Short mmCIF file of C-alpha atoms in Angstrom, two decimals:
data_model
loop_
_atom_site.label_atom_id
_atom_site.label_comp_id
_atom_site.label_asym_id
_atom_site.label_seq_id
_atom_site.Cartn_x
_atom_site.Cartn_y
_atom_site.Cartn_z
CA UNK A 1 -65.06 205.91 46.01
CA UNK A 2 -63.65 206.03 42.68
CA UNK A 3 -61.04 203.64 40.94
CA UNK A 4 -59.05 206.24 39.02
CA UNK A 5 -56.76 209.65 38.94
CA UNK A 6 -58.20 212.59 36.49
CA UNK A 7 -55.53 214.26 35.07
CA UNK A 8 -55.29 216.29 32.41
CA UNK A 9 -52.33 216.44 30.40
CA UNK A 10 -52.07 219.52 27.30
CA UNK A 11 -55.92 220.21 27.62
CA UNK A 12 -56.77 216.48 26.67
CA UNK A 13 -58.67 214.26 29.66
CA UNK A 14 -57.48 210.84 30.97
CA UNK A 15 -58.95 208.78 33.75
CA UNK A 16 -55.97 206.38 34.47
CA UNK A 17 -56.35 203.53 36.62
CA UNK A 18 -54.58 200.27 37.69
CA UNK A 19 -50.99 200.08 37.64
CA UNK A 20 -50.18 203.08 35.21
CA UNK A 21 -50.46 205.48 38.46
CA UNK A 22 -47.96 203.54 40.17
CA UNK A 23 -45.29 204.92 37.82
CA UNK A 24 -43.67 208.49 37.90
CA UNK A 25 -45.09 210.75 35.59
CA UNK A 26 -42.08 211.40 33.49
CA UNK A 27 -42.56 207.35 32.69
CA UNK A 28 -46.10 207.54 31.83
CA UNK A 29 -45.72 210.99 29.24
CA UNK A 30 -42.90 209.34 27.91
CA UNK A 31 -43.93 205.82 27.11
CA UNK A 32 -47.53 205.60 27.70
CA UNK A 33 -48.31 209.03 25.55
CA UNK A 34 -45.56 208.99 23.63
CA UNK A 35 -44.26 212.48 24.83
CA UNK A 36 -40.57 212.08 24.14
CA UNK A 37 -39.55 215.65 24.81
CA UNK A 38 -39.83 215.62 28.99
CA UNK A 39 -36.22 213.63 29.59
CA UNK A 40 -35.58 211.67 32.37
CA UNK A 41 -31.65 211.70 33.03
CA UNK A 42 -30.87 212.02 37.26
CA UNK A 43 -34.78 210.35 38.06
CA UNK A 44 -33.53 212.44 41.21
CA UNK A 45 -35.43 215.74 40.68
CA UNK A 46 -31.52 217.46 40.56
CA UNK A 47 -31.36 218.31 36.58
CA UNK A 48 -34.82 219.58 35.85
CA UNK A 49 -34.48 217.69 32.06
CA UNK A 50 -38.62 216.56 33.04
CA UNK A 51 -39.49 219.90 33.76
CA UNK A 52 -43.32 219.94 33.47
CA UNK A 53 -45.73 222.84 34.30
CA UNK A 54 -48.50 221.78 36.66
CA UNK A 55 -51.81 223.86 36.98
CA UNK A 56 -53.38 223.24 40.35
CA UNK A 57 -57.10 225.02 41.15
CA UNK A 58 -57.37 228.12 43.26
CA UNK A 59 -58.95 231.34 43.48
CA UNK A 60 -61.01 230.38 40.44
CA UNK A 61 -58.60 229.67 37.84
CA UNK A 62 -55.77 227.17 37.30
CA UNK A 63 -52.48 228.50 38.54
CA UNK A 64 -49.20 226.85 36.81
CA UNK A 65 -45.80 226.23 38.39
CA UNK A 66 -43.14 224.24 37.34
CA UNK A 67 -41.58 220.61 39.00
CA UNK A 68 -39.90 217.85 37.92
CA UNK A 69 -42.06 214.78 36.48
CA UNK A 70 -39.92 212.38 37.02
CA UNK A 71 -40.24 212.47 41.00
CA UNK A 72 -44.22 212.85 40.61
CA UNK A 73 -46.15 209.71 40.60
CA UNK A 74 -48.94 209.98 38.75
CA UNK A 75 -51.38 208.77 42.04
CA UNK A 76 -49.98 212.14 43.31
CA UNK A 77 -51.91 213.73 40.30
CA UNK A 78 -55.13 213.66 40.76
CA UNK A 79 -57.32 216.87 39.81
CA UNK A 80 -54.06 218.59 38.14
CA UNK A 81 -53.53 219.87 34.46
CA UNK A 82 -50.20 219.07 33.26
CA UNK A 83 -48.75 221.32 30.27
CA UNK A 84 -45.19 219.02 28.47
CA UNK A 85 -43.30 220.94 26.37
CA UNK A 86 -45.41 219.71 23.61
CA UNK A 87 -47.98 222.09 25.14
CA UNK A 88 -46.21 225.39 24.88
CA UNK A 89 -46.51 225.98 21.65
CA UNK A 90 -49.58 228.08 20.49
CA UNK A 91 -51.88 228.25 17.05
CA UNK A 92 -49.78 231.07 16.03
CA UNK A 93 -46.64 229.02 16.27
CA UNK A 94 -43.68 228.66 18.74
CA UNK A 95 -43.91 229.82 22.29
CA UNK A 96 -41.75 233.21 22.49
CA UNK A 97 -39.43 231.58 25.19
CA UNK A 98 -38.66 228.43 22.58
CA UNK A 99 -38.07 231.10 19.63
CA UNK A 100 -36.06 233.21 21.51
CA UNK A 101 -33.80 230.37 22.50
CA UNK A 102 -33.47 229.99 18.74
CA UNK A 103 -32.31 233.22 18.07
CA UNK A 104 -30.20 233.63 21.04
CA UNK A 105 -28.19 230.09 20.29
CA UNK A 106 -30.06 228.69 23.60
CA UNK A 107 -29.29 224.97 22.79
CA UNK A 108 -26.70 223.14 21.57
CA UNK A 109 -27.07 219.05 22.04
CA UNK A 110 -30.55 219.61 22.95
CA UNK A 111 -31.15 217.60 25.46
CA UNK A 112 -31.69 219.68 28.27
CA UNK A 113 -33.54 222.42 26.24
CA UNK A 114 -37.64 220.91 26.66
CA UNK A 115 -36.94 221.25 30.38
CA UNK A 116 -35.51 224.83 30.21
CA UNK A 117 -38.09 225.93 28.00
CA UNK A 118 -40.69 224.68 30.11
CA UNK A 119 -38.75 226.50 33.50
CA UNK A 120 -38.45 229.69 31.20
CA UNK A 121 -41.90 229.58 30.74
CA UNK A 122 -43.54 229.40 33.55
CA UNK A 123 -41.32 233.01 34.80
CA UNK A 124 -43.60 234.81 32.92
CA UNK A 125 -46.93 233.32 33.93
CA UNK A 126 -47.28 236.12 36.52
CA UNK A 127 -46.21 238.51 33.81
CA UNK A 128 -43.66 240.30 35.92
CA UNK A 129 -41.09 242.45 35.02
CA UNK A 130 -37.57 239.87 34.91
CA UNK A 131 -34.30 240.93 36.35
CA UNK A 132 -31.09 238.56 35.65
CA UNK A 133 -31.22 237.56 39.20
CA UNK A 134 -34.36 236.42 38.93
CA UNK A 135 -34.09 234.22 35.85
CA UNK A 136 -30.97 232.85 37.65
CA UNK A 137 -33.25 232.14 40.59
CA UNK A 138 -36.09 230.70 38.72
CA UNK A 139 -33.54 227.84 36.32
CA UNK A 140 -31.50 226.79 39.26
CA UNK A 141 -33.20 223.71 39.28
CA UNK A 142 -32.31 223.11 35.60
CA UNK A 143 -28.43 221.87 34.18
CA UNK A 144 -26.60 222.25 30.62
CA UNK A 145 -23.60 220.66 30.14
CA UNK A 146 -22.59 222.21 26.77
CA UNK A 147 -24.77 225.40 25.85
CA UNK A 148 -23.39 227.70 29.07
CA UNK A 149 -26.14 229.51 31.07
CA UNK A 150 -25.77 232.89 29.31
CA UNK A 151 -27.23 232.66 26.42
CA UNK A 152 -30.09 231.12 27.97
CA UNK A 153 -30.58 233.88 30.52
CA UNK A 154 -30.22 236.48 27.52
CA UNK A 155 -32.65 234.40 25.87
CA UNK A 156 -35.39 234.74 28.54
CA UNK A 157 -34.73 238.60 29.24
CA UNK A 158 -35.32 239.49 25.42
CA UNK A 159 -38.98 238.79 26.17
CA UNK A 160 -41.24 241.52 27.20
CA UNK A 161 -43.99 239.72 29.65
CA UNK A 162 -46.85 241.09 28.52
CA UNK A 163 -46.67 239.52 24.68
CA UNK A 164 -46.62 235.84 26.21
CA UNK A 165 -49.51 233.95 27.18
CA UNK A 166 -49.93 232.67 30.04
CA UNK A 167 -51.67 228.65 30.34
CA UNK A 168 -54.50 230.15 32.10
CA UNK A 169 -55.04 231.80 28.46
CA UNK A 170 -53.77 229.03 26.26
CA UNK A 171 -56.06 226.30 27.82
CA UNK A 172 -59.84 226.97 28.94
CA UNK A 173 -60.06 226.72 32.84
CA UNK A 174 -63.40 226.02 33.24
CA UNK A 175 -63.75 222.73 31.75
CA UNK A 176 -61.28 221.54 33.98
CA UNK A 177 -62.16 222.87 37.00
CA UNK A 178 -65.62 221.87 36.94
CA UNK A 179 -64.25 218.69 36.37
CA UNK A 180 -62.21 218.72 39.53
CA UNK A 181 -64.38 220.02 41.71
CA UNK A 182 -66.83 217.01 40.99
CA UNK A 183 -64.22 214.64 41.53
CA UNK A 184 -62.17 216.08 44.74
CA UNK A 185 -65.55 214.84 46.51
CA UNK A 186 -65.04 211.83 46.20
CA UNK A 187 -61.87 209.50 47.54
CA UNK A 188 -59.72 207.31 45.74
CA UNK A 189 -58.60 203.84 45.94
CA UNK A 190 -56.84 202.36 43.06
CA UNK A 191 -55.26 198.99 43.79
CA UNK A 192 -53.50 196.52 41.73
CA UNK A 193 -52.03 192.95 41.89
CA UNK A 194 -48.35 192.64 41.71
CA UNK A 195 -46.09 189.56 41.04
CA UNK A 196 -43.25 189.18 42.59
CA UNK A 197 -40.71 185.99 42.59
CA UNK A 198 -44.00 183.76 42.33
CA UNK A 199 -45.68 186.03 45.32
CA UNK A 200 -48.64 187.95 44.36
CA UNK A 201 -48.87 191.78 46.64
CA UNK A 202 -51.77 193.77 46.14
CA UNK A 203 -50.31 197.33 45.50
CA UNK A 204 -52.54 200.11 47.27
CA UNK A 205 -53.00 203.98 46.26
CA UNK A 206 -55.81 205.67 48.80
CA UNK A 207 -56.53 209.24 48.11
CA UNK A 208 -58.72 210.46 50.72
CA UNK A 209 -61.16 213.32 50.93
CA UNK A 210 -60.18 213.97 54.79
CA UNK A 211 -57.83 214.21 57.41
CA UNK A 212 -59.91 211.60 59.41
CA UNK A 213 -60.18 209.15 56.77
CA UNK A 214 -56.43 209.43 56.08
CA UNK A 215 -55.82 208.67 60.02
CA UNK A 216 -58.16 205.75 59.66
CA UNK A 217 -56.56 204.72 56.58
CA UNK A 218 -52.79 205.09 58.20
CA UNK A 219 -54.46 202.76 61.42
CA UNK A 220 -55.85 200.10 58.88
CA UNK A 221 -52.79 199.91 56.71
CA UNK A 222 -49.43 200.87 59.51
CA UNK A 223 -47.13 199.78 56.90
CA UNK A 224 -48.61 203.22 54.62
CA UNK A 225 -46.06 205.48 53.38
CA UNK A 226 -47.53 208.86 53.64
CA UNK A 227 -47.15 211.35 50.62
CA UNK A 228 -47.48 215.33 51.12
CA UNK A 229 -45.12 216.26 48.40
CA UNK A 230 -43.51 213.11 47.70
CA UNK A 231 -40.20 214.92 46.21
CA UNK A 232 -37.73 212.76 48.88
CA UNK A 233 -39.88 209.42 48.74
CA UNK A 234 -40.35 209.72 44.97
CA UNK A 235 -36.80 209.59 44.74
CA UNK A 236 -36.35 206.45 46.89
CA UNK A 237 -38.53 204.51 44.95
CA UNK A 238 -36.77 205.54 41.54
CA UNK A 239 -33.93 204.12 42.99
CA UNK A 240 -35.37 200.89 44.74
CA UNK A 241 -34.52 201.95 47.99
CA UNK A 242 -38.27 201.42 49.22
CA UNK A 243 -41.30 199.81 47.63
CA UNK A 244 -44.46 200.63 49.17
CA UNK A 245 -47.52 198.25 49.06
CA UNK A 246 -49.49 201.19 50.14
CA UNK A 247 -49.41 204.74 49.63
CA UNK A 248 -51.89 207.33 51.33
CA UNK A 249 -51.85 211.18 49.80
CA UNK A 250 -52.70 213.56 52.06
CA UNK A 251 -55.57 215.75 50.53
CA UNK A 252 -55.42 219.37 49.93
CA UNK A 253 -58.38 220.19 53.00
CA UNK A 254 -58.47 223.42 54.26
CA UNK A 255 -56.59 222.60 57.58
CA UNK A 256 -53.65 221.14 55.61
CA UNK A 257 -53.50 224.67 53.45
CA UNK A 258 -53.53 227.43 56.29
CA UNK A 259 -50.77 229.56 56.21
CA UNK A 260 -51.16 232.55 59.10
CA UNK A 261 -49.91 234.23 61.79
CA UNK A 262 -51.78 233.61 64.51
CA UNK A 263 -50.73 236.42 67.47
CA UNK A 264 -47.45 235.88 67.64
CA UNK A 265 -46.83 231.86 66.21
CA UNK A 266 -46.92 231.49 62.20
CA UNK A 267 -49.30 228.31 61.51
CA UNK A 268 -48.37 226.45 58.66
CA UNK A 269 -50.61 223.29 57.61
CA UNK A 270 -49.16 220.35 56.59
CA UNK A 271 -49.73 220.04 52.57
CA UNK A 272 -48.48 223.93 52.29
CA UNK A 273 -45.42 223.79 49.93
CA UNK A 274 -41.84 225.72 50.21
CA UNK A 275 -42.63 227.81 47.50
CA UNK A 276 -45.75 229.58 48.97
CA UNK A 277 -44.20 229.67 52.90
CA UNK A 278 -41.06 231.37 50.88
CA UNK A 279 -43.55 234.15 49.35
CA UNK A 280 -44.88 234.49 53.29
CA UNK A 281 -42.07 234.66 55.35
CA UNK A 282 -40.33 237.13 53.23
CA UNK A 283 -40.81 240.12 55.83
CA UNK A 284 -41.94 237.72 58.44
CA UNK A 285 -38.88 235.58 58.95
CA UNK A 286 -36.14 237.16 56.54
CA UNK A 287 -33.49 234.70 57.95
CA UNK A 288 -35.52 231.50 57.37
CA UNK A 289 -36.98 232.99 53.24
CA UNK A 290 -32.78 233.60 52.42
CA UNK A 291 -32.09 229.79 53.18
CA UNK A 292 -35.39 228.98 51.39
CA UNK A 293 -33.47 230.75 48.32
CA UNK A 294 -31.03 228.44 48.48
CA UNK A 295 -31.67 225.25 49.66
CA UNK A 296 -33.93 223.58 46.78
CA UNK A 297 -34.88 224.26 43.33
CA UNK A 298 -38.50 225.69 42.29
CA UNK A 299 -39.39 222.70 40.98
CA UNK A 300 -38.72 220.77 44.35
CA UNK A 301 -39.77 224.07 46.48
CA UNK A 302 -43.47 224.25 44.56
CA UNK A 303 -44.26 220.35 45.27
CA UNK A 304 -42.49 219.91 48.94
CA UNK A 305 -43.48 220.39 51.96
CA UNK A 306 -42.51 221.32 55.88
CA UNK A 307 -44.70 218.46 57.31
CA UNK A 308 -42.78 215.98 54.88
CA UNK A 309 -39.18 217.82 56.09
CA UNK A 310 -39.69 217.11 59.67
CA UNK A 311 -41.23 213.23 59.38
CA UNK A 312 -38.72 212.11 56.84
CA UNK A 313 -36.50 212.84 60.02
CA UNK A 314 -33.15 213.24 58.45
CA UNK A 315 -30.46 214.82 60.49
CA UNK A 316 -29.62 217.25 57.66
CA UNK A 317 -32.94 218.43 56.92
CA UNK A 318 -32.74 222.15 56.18
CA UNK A 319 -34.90 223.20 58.31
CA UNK A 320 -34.74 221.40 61.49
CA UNK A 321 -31.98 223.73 63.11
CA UNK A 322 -34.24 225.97 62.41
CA UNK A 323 -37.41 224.96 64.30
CA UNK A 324 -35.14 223.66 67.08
CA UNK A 325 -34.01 226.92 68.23
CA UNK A 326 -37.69 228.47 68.13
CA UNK A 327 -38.81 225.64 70.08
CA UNK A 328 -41.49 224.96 67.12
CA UNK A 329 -44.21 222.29 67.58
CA UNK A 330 -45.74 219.73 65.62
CA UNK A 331 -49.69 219.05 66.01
CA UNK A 332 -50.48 215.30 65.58
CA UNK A 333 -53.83 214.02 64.30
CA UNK A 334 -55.06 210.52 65.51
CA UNK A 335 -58.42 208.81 65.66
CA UNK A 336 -59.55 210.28 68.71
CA UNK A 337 -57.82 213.46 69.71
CA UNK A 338 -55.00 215.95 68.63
CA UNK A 339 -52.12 216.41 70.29
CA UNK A 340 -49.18 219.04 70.28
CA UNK A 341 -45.28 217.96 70.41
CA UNK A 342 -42.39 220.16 70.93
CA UNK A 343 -39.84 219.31 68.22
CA UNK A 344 -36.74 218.63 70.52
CA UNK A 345 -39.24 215.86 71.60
CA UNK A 346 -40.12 214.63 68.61
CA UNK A 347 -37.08 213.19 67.47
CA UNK A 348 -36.03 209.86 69.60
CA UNK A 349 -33.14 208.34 67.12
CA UNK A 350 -32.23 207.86 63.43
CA UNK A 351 -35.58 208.12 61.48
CA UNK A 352 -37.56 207.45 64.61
CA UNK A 353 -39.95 210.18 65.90
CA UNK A 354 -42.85 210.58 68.16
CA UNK A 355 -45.54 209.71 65.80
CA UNK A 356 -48.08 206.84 66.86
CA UNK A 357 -49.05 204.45 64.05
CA UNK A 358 -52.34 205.97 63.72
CA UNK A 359 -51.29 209.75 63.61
CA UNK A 360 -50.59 211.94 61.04
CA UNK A 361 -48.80 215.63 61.21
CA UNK A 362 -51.41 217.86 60.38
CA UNK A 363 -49.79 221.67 61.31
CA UNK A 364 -46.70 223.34 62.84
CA UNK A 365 -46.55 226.09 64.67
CA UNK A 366 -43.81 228.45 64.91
CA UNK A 367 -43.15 231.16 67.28
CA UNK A 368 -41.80 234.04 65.97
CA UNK A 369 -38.48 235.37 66.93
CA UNK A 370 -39.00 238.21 69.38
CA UNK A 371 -37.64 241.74 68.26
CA UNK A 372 -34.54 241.77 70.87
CA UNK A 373 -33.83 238.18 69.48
CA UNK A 374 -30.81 237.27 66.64
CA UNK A 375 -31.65 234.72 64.41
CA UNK A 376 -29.15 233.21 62.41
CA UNK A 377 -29.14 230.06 60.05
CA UNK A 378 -26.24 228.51 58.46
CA UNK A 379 -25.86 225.75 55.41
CA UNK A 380 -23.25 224.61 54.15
CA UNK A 381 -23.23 222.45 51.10
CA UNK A 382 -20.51 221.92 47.95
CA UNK A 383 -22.68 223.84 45.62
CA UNK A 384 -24.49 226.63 46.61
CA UNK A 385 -28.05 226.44 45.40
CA UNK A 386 -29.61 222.67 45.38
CA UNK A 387 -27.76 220.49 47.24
CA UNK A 388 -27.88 218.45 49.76
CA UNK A 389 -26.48 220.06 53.20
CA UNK A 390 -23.11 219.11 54.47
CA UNK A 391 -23.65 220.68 57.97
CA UNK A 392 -26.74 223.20 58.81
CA UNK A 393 -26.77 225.46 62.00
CA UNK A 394 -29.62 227.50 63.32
CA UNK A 395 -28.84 229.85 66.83
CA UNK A 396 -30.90 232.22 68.59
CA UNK A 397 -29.70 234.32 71.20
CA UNK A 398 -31.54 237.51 73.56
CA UNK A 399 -29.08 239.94 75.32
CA UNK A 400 -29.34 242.35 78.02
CA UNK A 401 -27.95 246.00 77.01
CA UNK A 402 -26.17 244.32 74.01
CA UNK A 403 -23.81 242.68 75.96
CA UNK A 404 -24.69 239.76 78.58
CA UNK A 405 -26.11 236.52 76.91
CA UNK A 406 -29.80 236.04 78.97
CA UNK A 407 -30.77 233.15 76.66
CA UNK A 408 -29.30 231.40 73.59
CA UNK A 409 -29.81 228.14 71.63
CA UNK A 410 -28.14 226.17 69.43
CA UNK A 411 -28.71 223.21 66.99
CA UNK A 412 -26.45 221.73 64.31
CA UNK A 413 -27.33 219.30 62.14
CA UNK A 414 -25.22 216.71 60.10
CA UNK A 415 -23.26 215.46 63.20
CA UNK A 416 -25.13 213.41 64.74
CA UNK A 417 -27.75 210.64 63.86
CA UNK A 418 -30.10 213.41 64.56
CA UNK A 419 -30.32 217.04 64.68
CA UNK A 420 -28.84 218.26 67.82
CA UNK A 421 -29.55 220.92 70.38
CA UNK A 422 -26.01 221.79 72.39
CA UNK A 423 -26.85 221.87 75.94
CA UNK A 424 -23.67 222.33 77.59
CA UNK A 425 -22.54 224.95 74.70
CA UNK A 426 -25.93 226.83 75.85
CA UNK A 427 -25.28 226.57 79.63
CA UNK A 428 -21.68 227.70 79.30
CA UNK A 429 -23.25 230.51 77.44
CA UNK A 430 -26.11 231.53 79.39
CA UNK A 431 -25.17 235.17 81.65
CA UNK A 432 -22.10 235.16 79.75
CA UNK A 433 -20.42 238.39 78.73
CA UNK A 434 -21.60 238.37 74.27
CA UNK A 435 -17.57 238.62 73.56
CA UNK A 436 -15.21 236.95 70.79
CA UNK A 437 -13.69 234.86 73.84
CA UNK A 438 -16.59 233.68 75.05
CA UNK A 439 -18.02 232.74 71.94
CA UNK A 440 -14.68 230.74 70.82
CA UNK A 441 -14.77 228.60 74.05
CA UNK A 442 -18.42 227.92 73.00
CA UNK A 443 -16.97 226.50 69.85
CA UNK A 444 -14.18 224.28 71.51
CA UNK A 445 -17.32 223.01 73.54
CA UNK A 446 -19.33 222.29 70.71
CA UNK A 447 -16.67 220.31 69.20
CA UNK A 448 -17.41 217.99 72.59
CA UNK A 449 -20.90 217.61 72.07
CA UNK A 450 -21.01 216.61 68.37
CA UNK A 451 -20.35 213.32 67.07
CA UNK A 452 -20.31 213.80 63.25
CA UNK A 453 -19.24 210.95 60.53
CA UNK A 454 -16.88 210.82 57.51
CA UNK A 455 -18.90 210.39 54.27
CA UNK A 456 -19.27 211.48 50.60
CA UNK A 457 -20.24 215.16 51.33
CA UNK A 458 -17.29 215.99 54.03
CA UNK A 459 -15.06 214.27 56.63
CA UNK A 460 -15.71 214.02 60.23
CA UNK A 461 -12.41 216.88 60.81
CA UNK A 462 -14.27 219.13 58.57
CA UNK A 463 -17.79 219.33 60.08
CA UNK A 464 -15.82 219.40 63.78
CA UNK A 465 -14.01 222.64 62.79
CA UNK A 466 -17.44 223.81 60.87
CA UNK A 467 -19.03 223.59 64.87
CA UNK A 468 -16.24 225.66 66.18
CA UNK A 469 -16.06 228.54 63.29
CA UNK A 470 -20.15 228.64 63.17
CA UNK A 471 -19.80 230.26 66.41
CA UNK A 472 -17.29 232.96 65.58
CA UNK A 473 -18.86 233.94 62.54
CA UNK A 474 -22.03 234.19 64.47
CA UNK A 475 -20.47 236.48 66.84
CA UNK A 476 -19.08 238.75 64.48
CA UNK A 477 -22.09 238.70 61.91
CA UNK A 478 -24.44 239.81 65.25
CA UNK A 479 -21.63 242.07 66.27
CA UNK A 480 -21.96 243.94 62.99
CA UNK A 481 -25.99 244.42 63.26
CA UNK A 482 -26.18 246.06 66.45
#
């Protein structure tokens, strides 16, 4: 068991130990390395001013996305390549994307220009052809206050993607990967003492090289916040909400990668990140891949996780509704045995699930909406792309001859402590005539079963009348597809 992280950071090595990995990454570039040009301004992940690239092994090379630094410890790090701003440019001078926002007037106070250069960047590491859309897409997670957006986007299409290279060619692979795979053999523990108001804690990072030494770990230490993608957790700590003594990261083992469809259920292991279940469910799920579009940035999507979604147990977690309706389950690894829960089990209260203290979610399973089956998920937030959800919907219903309702469900979430399944809306429904009467009743029940709250994102009147009208527009959206 080793005592440090390997990272490497613009090509160059560093073994960091002690308490420098208890500090988010944007912190250590900034004022360890003295790499000024990753900003830190929300500490949130919202603003994308830290916008790093990270290269993570796989299928023999290093593959580079962007995320946000400054909701990335670096104990999260370990075995990764980070490329700062710093890195883009090449021997032959400026990268193409940080010349063309010269020419195209990309920047004005500066500030949030390293991070957009880094975002605008890693578009053309697959070298694909770039549509405006797409560039849109690919900088949602990144904000200017003064420049304005177009010029940036006109920046970025000006490049042709086959004259920029990509980090793969800019920094040598092998190096680093032969590096990595030496170390991801081995586990990590990296522990330091802390003072605090005279008290001395000893602050704990485990990195383990299994599932079953991470369960063992979780039943040695209960008090162990776990850490998939850490984007929600990250930001808890930047903010002193939470202080973990110990951290465990899950490791990147084969089980925790599979993404599949197995017969008719989609399999998706627990360290497998938005961004790549996106790419899959595409033609597999359309309905679920266009609220993926919208409901994070790519810097949150290619670090989070599913797993992380479901045990952070929030009642507006995007996609809850979602695996409520399909009646998804969640497979639970403890010392001894696995186990399989179905989700509208799993969830007992506020940020209380089913989960022993020795388990740890390994893999979901998802069944696959059947072909005579509507699917249709709802969000509603102020802004469109990024933000956290003000209500979220999910229903699923199967007809007979297009007209008489032989099963539906429903869950809404962000009215009620948790995410809710509406029996009584579903039993009203159930060999019910599919009409805009029925349907509107529905809604005057679901008002009944909700009990929503007042707070910064809407008022309690607001998400009542958003349970009645979800309904309707369901009706009519279904209405229009058959």
């Amino acid at each position: 068991m080793r005592d440090y992280v390997l990272l490497y950071i613009n090509g160059k090595r560093h073994q960091i130990s002690g308490e420098r990995v208890f500090q988010p990454l944007s912190d250590f570039l900034r004022y360890d390395q003295e790499m000024v040009g990753t900003k830190v301004v929300c500490a949130e992940g919202d603003c994308g001013a830290c916008s790093a690239l990270l290269g993570r092994a796989g299928d023999g090379t290093l593959n580079y996305q962007v995320f946000n630094t400054c909701i990335a410890y670096v104990f999260q790090l370990d075995c990764r390549h980070v490329v700062t701003v710093e890195g883009l440019k090449g021997h032959n001078g400026l990268h193409p994307v940080q010349q063309a926002m010269i020419e195209h007037f990309g920047s004005q106070c500066g500030y949030c220009t390293p991070g957009f250069v880094v975002a605008m960047a890693a578009l053309f590491e697959k070298r694909h052809d770039l549509t405006e859309q797409a560039v849109r897409d690919g900088l949602t997670g990144n904000l200017c206050r003064c420049t304005g957006y177009q010029a940036i986007i006109n920046a970025t299409l000006s490049i042709k993607p086959d004259t920029v290279e990509t980090m793969a060619e800019r920094f040598p692979a092998l190096p680093m990967l032969d590096a990595f795979d030496q170390h991801s053999q081995s586990s990590v523990l990296i522990e330091y003492p802390e003072s605090i108001q005279g008290k001395t804690i000893m602050k704990r990072s485990f990195i383990p090289s299994s599932v079953q030494e991470a369960v063992l770990l979780k039943k040695q230490h209960p008090d162990a916040v776990l850490i998939a993608g850490g984007t929600d957790i990250s930001v808890q700590m930047n903010k002193e909400k939470i202080d973990p003594q110990t951290v465990i990261i899950l490791p990147d083992t084969p089980e925790l990668r599979v993404l599949e469809l197995d017969q008719e259920n989609l399999k998706i292991g627990a360290k497998v990140r938005w961004s790549e279940l996106e790419i899959f469910c595409k033609d597999k799920l359309p309905e679920l891949h266009k609220i993926l579009k919208v409901f994070a940035s790519d810097q949150i999507k290619n670090c989070a996780t599913m797993a992380g979604n479901i045990a952070n147990a929030s009642p507006i977690a995007d996609s809850l509704p979602f695996l409520f309706v399909v009646n998804a389950e969640i497979e639970l690894t403890g010392i001894q045995n696995k186990r399989w829960v179905e989700i509208n089990r799993f969830f007992h209260g506020y940020k209380n699930t089913d989960i022993q203290a020795e388990e740890v979610i390994t893999q979901i399973r998802i069944p696959l909406p059947k072909p005579e089956q509507f699917l249709k998920l709802y969000k509603v937030s102020k802004r469109r792309d990024l933000d956290i959800s003000t209500f979220t919907a999910a229903i699923l219903v199967e007809m007979v001859d297009d007209q008489m309702i032989k099963d539906i469900r429903i869950a809404y979430g962000g009215v009620a402590p948790v995410v809710l399944r509406l029996a009584k809306t579903e039993a009203f429904l159930k060999n019910k005539t599919f009409d805009l009467e029925n349907m509107r009743t529905a809604g005057k029940l679901a008002r009944e079963e909700i009990a929503p709250i007042s707070d910064v994102r809407a008022s309690r009147d607001y998400r009542l009348r958003l349970s009645e009208t979800t309904l309707e527009k369901f009706f009519h959206e279904v209405s229009q597809t058959e």
